[in-house]
Tab-separated table of C-alpha atoms and ligand atoms in Angstrom:
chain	number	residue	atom	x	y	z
A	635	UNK	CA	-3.073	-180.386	-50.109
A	636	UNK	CA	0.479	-179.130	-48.720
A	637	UNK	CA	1.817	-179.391	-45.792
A	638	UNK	CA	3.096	-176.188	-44.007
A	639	UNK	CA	6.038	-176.781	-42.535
A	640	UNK	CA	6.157	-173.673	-40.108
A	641	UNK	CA	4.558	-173.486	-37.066
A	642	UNK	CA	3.643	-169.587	-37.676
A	643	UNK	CA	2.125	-169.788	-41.065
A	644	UNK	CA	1.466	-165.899	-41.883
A	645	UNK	CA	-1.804	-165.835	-44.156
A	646	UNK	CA	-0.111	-162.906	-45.620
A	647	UNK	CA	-1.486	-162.858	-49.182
A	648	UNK	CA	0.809	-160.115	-50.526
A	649	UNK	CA	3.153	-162.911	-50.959
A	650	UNK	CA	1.112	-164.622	-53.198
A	651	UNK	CA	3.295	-163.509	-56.284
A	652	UNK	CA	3.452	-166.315	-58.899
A	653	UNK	CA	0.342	-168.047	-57.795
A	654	UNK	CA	2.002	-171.693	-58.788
A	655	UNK	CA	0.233	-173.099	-56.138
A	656	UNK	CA	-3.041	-172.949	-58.004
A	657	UNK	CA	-2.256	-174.773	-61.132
A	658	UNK	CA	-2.517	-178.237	-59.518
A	659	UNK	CA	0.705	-180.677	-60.275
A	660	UNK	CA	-1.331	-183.621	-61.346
A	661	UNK	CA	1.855	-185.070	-61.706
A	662	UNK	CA	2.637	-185.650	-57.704
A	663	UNK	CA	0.414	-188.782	-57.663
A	664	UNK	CA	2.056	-191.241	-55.312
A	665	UNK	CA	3.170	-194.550	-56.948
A	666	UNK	CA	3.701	-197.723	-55.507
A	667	UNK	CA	5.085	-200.964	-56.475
A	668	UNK	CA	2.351	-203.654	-56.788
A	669	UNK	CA	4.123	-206.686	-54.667
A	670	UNK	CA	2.639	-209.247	-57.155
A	671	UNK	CA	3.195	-208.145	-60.789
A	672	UNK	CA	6.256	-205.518	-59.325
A	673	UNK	CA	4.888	-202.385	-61.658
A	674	UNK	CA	4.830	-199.070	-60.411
A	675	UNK	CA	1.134	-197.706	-60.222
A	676	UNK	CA	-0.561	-194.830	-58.784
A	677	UNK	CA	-1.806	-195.364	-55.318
A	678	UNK	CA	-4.859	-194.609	-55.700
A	679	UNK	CA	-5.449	-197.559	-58.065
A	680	UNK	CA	-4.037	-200.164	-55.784
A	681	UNK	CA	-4.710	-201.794	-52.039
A	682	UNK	CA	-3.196	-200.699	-49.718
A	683	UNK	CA	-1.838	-204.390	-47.324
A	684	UNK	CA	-1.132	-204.240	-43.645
A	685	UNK	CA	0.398	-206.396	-41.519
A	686	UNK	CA	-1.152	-206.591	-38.389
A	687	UNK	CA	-0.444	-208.637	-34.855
A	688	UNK	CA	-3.385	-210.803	-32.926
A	689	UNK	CA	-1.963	-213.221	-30.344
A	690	UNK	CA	1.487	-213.635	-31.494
A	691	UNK	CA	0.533	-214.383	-34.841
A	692	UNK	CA	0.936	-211.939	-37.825
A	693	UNK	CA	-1.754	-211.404	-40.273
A	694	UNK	CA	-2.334	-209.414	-43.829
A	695	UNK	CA	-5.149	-207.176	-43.877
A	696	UNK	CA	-7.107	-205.341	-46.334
A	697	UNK	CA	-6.386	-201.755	-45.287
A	698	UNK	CA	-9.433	-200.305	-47.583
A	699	UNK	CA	-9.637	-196.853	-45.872
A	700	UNK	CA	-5.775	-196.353	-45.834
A	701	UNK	CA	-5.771	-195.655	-42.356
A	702	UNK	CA	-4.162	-198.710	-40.417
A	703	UNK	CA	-0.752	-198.427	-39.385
A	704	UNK	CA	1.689	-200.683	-39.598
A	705	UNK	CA	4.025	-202.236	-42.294
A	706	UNK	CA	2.125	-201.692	-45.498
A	707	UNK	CA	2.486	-202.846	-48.970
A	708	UNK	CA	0.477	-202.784	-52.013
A	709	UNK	CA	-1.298	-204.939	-54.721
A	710	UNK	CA	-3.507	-204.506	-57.539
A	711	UNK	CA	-6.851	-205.601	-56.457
A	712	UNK	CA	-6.548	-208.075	-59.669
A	713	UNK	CA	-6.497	-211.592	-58.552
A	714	UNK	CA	-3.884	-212.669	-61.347
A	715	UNK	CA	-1.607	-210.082	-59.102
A	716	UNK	CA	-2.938	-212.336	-55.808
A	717	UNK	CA	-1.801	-215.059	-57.675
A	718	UNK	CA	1.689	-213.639	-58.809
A	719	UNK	CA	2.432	-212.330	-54.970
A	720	UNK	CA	1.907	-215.856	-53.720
A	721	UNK	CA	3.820	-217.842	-56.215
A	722	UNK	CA	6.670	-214.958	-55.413
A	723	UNK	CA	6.276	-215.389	-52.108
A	724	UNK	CA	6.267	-211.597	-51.892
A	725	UNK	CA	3.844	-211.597	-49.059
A	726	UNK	CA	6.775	-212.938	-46.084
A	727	UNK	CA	9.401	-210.649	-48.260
A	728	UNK	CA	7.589	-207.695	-47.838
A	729	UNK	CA	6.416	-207.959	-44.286
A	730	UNK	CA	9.169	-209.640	-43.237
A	731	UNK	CA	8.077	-213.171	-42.252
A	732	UNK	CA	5.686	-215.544	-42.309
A	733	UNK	CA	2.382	-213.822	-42.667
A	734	UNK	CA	-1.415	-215.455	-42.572
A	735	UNK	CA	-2.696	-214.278	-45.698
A	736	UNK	CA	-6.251	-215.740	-45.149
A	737	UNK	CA	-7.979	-212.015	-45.128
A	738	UNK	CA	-6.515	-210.942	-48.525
A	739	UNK	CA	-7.995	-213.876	-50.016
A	740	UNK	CA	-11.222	-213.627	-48.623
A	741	UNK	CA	-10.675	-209.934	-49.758
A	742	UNK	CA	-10.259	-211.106	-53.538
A	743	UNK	CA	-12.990	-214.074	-52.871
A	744	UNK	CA	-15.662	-211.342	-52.561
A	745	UNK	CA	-14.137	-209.324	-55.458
A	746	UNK	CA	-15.256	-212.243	-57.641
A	747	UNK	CA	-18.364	-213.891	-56.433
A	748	UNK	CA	-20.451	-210.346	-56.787
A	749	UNK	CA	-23.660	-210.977	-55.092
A	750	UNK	CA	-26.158	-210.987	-57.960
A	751	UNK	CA	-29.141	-210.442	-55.591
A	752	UNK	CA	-31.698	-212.915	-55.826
A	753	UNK	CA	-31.104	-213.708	-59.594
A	754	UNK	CA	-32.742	-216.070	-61.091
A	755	UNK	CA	-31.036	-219.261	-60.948
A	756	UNK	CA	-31.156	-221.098	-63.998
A	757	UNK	CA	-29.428	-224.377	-62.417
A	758	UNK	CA	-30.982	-227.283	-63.139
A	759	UNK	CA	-30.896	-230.664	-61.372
A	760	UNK	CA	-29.720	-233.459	-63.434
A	761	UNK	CA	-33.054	-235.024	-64.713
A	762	UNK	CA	-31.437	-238.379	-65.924
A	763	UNK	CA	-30.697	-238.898	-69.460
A	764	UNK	CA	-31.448	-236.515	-72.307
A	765	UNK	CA	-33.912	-237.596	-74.788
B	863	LIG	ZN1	-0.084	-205.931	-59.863
């Protein structure tokens, strides 16, 4: 993945001399800055935040296919870094203003209570006192 920057790309290949192209820089991975912890991480590994407008009121998002636009920032999809963003109040800083930041947690909510299918349910009522 390049991108071409002339219009009239000649598909030439007799220029095709050092053949650089073909070793694949593994080192151009993107990194971001995770808004709650503040490390630098690939972006691949994080989620991707946008900001997003409905009646007047600004709202987070969970951008999981990377293709919103908008202001953007990004977070390890750890809660502890949920937790950090909040306390840091990184969220307003980083879209700049107060944002609703009900979807992101609803986001992380699901991360955590994985749907076990019908499991079995070992809870027990209370049967009164143990013998
Ligand atoms: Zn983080």
């Amino acid at each position: 993945m390049y991108k071409a920057g002339s219009p009239s790309a000649s598909r030439s290949p007799a220029a095709a001399s050092g053949a650089a192209r073909e070793t694949g820089d593994r080192t151009h991975v993107p990194q971001r800055t995770c808004i709650g912890c503040r490390k630098k991480d690939d972006q691949a590994v994080l989620l991707r935040l946008v900001r997003v407008s409905m009646e007047g009121v600004n709202a987070v998002r969970v951008d999981q296919d990377r293709r919103m636009s908008g202001r953007g920032a990004w977070l390890h999809p750890e809660l502890a870094c949920l937790r950090l963003a909040v306390k840091r109040s990184a969220f307003p800083r980083a879209f700049r203003g107060a944002v609703g930041i009900t979807d992101v947690e609803r986001w992380f909510k699901a991360l955590e209570d994985v749907p076990t299918g019908n499991g079995f349910k070992t809870v027990q009522p209370e049967s009164g006192s143990e013998i």
